[in-house]
Short mmCIF file of C-alpha atoms in Angstrom, two decimals:
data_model
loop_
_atom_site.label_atom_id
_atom_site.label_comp_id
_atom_site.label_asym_id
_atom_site.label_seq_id
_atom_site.Cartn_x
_atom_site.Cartn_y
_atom_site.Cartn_z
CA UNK A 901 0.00 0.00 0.00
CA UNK A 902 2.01 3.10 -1.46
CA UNK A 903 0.91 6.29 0.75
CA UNK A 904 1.67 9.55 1.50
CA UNK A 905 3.32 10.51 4.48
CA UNK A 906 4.88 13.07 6.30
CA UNK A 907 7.72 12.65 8.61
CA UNK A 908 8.35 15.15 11.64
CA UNK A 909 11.68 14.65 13.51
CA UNK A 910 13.80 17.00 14.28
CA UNK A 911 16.87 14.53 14.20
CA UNK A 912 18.11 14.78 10.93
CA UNK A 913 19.85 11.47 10.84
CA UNK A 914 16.75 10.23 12.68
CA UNK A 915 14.43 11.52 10.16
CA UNK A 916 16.18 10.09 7.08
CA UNK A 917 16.58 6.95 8.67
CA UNK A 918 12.85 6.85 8.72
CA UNK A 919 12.41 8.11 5.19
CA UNK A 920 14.82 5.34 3.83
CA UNK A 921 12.75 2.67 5.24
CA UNK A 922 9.47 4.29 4.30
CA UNK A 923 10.69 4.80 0.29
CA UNK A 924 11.72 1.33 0.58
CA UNK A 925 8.17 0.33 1.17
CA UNK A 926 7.36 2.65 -1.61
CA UNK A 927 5.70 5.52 -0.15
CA UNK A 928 6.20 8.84 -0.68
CA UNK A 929 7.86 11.33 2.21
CA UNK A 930 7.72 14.67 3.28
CA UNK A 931 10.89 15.38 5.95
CA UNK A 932 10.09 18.76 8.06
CA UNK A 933 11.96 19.33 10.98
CA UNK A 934 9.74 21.60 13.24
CA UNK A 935 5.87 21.72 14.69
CA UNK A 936 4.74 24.28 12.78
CA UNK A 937 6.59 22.47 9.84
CA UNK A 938 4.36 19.74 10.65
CA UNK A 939 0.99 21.47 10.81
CA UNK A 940 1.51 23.26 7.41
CA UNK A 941 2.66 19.49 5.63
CA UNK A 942 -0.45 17.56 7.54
CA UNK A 943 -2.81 20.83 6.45
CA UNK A 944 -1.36 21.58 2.86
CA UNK A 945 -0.96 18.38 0.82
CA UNK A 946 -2.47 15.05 0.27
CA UNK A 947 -1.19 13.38 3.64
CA UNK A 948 -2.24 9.70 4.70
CA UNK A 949 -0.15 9.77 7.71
CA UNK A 950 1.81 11.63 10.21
CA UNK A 951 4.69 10.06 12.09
CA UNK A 952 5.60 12.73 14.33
CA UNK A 953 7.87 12.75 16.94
CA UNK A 954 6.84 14.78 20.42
CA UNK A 955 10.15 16.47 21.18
CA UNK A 956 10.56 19.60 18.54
CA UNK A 957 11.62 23.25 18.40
CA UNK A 958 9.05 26.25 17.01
CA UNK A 959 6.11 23.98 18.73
CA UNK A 960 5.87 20.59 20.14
CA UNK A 961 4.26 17.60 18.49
CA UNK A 962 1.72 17.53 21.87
CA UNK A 963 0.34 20.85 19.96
CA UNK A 964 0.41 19.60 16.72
CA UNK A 965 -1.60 16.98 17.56
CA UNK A 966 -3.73 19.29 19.71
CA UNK A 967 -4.44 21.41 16.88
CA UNK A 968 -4.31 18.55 13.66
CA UNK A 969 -7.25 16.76 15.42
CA UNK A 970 -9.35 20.54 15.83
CA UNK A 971 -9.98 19.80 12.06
CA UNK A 972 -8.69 16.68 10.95
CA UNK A 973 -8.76 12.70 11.53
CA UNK A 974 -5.12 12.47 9.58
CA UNK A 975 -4.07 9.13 11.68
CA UNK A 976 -0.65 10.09 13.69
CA UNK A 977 1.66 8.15 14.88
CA UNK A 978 3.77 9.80 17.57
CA UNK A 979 7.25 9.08 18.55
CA UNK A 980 8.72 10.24 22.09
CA UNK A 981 11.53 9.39 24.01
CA UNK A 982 9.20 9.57 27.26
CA UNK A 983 7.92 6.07 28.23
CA UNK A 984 5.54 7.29 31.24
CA UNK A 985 2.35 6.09 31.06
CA UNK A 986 0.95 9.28 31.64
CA UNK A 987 2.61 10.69 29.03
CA UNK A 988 1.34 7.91 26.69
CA UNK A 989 -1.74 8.43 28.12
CA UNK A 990 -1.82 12.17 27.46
CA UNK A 991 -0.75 11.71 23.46
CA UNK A 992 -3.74 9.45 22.98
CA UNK A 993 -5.96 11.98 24.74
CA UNK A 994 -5.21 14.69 22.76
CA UNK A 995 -5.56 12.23 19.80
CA UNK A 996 -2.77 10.22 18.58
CA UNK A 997 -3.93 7.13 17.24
CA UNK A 998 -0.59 5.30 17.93
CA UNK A 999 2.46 6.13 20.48
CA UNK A 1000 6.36 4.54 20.00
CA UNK A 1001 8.53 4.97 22.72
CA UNK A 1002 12.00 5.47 21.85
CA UNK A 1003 14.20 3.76 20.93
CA UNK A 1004 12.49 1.25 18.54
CA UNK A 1005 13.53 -1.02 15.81
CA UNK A 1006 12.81 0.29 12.02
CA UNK A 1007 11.05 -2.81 11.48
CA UNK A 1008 8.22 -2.00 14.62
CA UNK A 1009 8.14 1.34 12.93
CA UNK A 1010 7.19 -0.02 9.76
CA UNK A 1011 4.55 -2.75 11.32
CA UNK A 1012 2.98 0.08 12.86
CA UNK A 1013 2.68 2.42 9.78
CA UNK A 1014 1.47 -0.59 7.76
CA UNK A 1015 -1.53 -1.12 10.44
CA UNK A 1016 -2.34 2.46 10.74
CA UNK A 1017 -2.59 2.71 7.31
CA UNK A 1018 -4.53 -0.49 6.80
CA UNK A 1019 -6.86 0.57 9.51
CA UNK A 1020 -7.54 4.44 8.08
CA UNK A 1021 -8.30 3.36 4.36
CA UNK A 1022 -10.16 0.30 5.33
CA UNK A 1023 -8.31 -2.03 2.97
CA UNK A 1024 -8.06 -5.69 4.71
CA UNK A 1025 -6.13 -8.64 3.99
CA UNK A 1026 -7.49 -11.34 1.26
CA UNK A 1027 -8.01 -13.79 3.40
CA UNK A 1028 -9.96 -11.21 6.14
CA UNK A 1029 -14.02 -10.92 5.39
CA UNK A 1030 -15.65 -8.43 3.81
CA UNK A 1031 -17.25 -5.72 5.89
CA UNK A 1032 -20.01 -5.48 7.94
CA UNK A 1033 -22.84 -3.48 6.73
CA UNK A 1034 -23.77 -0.49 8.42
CA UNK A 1035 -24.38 -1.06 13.04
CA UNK A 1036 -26.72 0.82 14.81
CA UNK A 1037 -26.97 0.89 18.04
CA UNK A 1038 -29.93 3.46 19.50
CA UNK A 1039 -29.08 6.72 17.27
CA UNK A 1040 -25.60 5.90 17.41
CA UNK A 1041 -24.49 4.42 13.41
CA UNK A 1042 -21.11 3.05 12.68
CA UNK A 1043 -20.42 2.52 8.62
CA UNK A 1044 -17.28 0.34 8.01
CA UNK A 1045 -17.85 0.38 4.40
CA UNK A 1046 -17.96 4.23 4.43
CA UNK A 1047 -15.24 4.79 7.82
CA UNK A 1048 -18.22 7.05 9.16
CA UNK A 1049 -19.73 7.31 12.36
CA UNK A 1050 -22.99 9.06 12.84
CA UNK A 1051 -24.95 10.00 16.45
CA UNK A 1052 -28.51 11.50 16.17
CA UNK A 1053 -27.95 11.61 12.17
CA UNK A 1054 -24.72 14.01 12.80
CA UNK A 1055 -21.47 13.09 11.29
CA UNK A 1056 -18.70 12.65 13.50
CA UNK A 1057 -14.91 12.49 13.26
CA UNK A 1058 -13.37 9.82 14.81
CA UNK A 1059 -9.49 8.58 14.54
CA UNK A 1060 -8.68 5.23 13.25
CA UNK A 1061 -8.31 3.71 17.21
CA UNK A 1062 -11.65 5.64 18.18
CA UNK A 1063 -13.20 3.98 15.14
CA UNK A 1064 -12.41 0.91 15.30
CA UNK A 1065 -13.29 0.65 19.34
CA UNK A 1066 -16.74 1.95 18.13
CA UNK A 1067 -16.70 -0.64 15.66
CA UNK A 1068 -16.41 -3.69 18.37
CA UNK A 1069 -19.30 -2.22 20.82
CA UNK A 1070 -21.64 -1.64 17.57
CA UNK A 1071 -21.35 -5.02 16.19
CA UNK A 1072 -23.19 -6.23 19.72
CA UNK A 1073 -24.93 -3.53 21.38
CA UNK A 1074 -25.72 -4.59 24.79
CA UNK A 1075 -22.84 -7.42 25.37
CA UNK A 1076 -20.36 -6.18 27.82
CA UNK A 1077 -16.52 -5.76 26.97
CA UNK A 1078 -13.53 -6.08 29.25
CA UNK A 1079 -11.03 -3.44 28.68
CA UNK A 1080 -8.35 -6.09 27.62
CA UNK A 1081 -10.94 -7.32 25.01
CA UNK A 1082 -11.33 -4.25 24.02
CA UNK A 1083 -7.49 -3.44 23.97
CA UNK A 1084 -6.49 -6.67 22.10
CA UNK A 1085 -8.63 -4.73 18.85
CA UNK A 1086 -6.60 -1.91 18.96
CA UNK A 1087 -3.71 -3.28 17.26
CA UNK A 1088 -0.17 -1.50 17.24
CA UNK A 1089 -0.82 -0.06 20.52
CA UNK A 1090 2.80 -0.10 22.27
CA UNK A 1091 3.45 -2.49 24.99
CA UNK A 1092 4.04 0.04 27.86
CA UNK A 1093 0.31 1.10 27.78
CA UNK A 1094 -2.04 -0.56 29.69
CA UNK A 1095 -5.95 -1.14 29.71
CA UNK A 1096 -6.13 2.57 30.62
CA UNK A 1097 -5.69 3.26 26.96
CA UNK A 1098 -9.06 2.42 26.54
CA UNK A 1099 -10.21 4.64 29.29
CA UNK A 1100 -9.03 7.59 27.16
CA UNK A 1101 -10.46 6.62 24.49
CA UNK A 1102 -13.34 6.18 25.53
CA UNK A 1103 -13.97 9.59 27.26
CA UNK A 1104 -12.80 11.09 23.94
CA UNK A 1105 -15.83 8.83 21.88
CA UNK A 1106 -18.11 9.97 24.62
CA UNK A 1107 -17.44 13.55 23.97
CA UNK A 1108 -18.36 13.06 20.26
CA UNK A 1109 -21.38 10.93 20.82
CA UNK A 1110 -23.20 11.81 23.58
CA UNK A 1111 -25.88 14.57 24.23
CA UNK A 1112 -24.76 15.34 27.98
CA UNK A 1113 -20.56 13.38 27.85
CA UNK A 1114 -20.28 13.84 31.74
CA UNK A 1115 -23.89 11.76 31.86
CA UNK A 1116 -23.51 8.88 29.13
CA UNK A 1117 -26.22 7.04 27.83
CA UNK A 1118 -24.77 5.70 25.54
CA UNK A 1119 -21.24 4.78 26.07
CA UNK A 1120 -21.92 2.78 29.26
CA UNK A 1121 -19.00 1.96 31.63
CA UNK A 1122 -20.02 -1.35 33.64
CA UNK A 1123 -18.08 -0.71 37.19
CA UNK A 1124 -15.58 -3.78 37.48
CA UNK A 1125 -15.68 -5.50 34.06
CA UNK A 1126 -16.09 -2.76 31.27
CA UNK A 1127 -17.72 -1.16 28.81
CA UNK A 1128 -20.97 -1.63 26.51
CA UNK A 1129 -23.12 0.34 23.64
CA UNK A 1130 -26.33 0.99 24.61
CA UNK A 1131 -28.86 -0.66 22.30
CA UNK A 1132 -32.42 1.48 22.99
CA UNK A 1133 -33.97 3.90 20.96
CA UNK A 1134 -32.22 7.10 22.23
CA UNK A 1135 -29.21 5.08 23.40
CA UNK A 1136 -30.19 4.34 27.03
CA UNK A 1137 -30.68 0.65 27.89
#
């Protein structure tokens, strides 16, 4: 799968270390070396991807992110040499639909790139089946032949992780997941990052989907096991 993507590292040697291995795989790169850099390329051109690393000068790829996902559902990858869980935490809050902690192998990178970019165009391996048609769930709509979510008839943006979370709940609407179930779909998620992961995203569906976020109706958490989608009318149970 040839893509566009744009590379923002502020390491030069870094950064052409990635773009070697990314032409290699035959997609085409944009280098920039700075956050604001990295805006402009995600904003101005025909960009499938953003592998951006956290650390830069002019503005930090925390803000980029902060601002990218404002207006955009661009998947980013983000690279960082912090390993905290809160800081992991904190990327995928603001966002990022994958976090590698540094340093990483070249072949990780590309695994996670390929998945990313498998997940955000919806293209699946020959052997996987097709997709499912449209879920509903109470006014709550998930399309995977389209990649669009809809709540009360209203589009919303979603990233490729919030997406395909969404995507698992839909398909049964009532059934209980445990976060680890729900954690094992997210693939490419980095090993330092626990169930929490989940958590985040999930507060960042609920602020998309539901009428009243800090009351869900929707998005139910069930205390001690999980989380479910609602499957009445309006999205209560």
């Amino acid at each position: 799968m040839c893509a566009h993507v744009v590379v923002a590292e502020d390491d030069p040697k870094q950064a052409d270390l990635i773009r070697r291995y990314l032409e290699r795989e035959g997609h085409r790169v944009v280098v920039v070396h700075d956050g604001r850099a990295a805006l402009e390329a995600a904003r101005g051109g025909p960009a499938e991807l953003l592998v951006l690393d956290v650390m830069m000068p002019v503005m930090d790829g925390l803000d980029v992110c902060r601002a990218l996902r404002a207006e955009s559902a661009l998947p980013v990858l983000m690279l960082t040499a912090r390993a905290t869980e809160e800081d992991l935490l904190l990327g995928l809050d603001l966002g990022a639909d994958d976090y590698l902690t540094k340093p990483y192998s070249p072949r990780e990178l590309m695994a996670r790139v390929r998945s990313l970019l498998r997940r955000s165009s919806g293209a699946l391996p020959q052997e996987a089946p097709a997709p499912s048609p449209a879920l509903t769930a109470g006014a709550v709509t998930v399309d995977p032949l389209r990649h669009e979510v809809t709540a009360d008839g209203r589009y919303v943006s979603c990233t490729p992780a919030e997406f395909r979370l969404l995507e698992v709940l839909a398909a049964e609407p009532g059934r209980v997941f445990t976060r680890a179930q729900l954690l094992e779909q997210l693939h490419g998620i980095d090993r330092y990052i626990t169930t929490r992961t989940v958590d985040t995203h999930v507060m960042n569906l609920r602020r998309k989907i539901e009428p009243h976020p800090r009351r869900p109706a929707r998005l139910l958490t069930v205390y001690g096991i999980g989380y479910k989608l609602a499957e009445g009318p309006h999205g209560a149970s």
